[in-house]
Coordinates of C-alpha atoms in Angstrom, one line a residue:
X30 CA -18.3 -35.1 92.9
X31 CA -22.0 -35.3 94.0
X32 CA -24.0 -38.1 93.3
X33 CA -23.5 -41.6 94.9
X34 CA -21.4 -43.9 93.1
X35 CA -22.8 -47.2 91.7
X36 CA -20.1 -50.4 92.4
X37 CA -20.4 -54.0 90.5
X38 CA -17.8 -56.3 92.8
X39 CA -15.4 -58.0 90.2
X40 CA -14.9 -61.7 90.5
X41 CA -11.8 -62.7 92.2
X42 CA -10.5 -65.0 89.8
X43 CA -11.2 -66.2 86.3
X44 CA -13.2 -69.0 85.1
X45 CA -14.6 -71.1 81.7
X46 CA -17.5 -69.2 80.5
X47 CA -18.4 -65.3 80.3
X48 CA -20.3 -62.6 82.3
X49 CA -22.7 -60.3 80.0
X50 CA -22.1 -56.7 81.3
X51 CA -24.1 -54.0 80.2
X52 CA -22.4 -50.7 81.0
X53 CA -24.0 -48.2 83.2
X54 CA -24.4 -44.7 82.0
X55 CA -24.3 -42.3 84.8
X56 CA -22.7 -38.7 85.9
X57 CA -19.9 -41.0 86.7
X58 CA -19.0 -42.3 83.5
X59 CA -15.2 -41.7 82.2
X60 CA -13.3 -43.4 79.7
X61 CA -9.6 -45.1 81.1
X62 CA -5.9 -43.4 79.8
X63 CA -5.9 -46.7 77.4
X64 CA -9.2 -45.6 75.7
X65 CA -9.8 -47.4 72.1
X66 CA -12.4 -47.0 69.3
X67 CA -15.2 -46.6 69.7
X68 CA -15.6 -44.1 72.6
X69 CA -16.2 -46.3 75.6
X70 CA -18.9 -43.5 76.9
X71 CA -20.5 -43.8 73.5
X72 CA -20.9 -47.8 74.0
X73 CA -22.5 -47.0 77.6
X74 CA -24.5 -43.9 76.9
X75 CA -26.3 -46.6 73.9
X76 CA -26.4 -49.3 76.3
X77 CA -24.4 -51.8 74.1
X78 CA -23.9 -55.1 75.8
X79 CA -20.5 -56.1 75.9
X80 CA -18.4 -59.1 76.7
X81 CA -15.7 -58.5 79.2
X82 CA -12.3 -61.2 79.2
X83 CA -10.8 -59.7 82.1
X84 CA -9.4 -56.6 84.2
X85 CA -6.5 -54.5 84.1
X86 CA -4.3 -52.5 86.6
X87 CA -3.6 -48.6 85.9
X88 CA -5.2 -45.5 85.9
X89 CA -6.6 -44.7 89.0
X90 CA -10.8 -43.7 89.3
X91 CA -12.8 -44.3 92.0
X92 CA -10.7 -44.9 94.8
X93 CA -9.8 -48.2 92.5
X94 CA -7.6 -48.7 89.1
X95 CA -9.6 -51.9 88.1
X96 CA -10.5 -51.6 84.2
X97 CA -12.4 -54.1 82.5
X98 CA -11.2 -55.4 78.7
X99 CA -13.7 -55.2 76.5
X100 CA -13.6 -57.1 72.9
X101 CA -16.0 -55.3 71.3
X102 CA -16.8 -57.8 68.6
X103 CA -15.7 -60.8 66.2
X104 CA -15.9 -57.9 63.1
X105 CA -13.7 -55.0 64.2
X106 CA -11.7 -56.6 66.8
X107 CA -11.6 -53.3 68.3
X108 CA -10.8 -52.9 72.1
X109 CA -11.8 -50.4 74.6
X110 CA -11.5 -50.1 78.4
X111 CA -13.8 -49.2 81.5
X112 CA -13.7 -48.9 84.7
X113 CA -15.3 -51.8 86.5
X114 CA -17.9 -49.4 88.7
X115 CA -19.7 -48.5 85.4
X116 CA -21.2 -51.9 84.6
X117 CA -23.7 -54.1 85.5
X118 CA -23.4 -57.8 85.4
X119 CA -25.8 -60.7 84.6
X120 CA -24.8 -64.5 83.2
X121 CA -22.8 -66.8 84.7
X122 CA -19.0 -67.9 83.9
X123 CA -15.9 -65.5 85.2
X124 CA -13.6 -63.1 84.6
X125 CA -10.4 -61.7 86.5
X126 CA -7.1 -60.4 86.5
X127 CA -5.2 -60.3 82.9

């Protein structure tokens, strides 16, 4: 695939708080085999900022199978997955393995 790849380190280990990621909508994008509603590519390609809880093991992309939870809010309780080199990261607080 052409194009270089964009990589956001995960945290090692979770922690009180919560890390603000914004997903990162690039020729790289792909949604993980546990994809929910809405469309995970449809959340990045609009920017949405999202609150990760923590990361799961399975589907391999990137060399990596790292994919972030994401509760996508206190209304639909809906949940959707991404792999952890399409987001960008700002606040403090933690997140880590399930």
């Amino acid at each position: 695939m052409a194009g270089a790849l964009l990589v956001t380190a995960a945290p090692a280990s979770a922690s009180a708080g919560a890390i603000t990621f914004t997903c990162r909508y690039d020729a790289n994008v792909r949604s993980s085999p546990y994809t929910g509603r809405p469309n995970v590519i449809d959340i990045c390609y609009t920017g949405t900022r999202i609150n990760p809880r923590c990361w799961v093991r399975g589907g391999w992309s990137n060399g990596d199978n790292r994919w972030y939870r994401l509760y996508l809010g206190q209304q639909t309780r809906e949940q959707a997955f991404i792999h952890f080199s399409q987001v960008s990261t700002s606040g403090s607080g933690g997140i880590g393995a399930c």
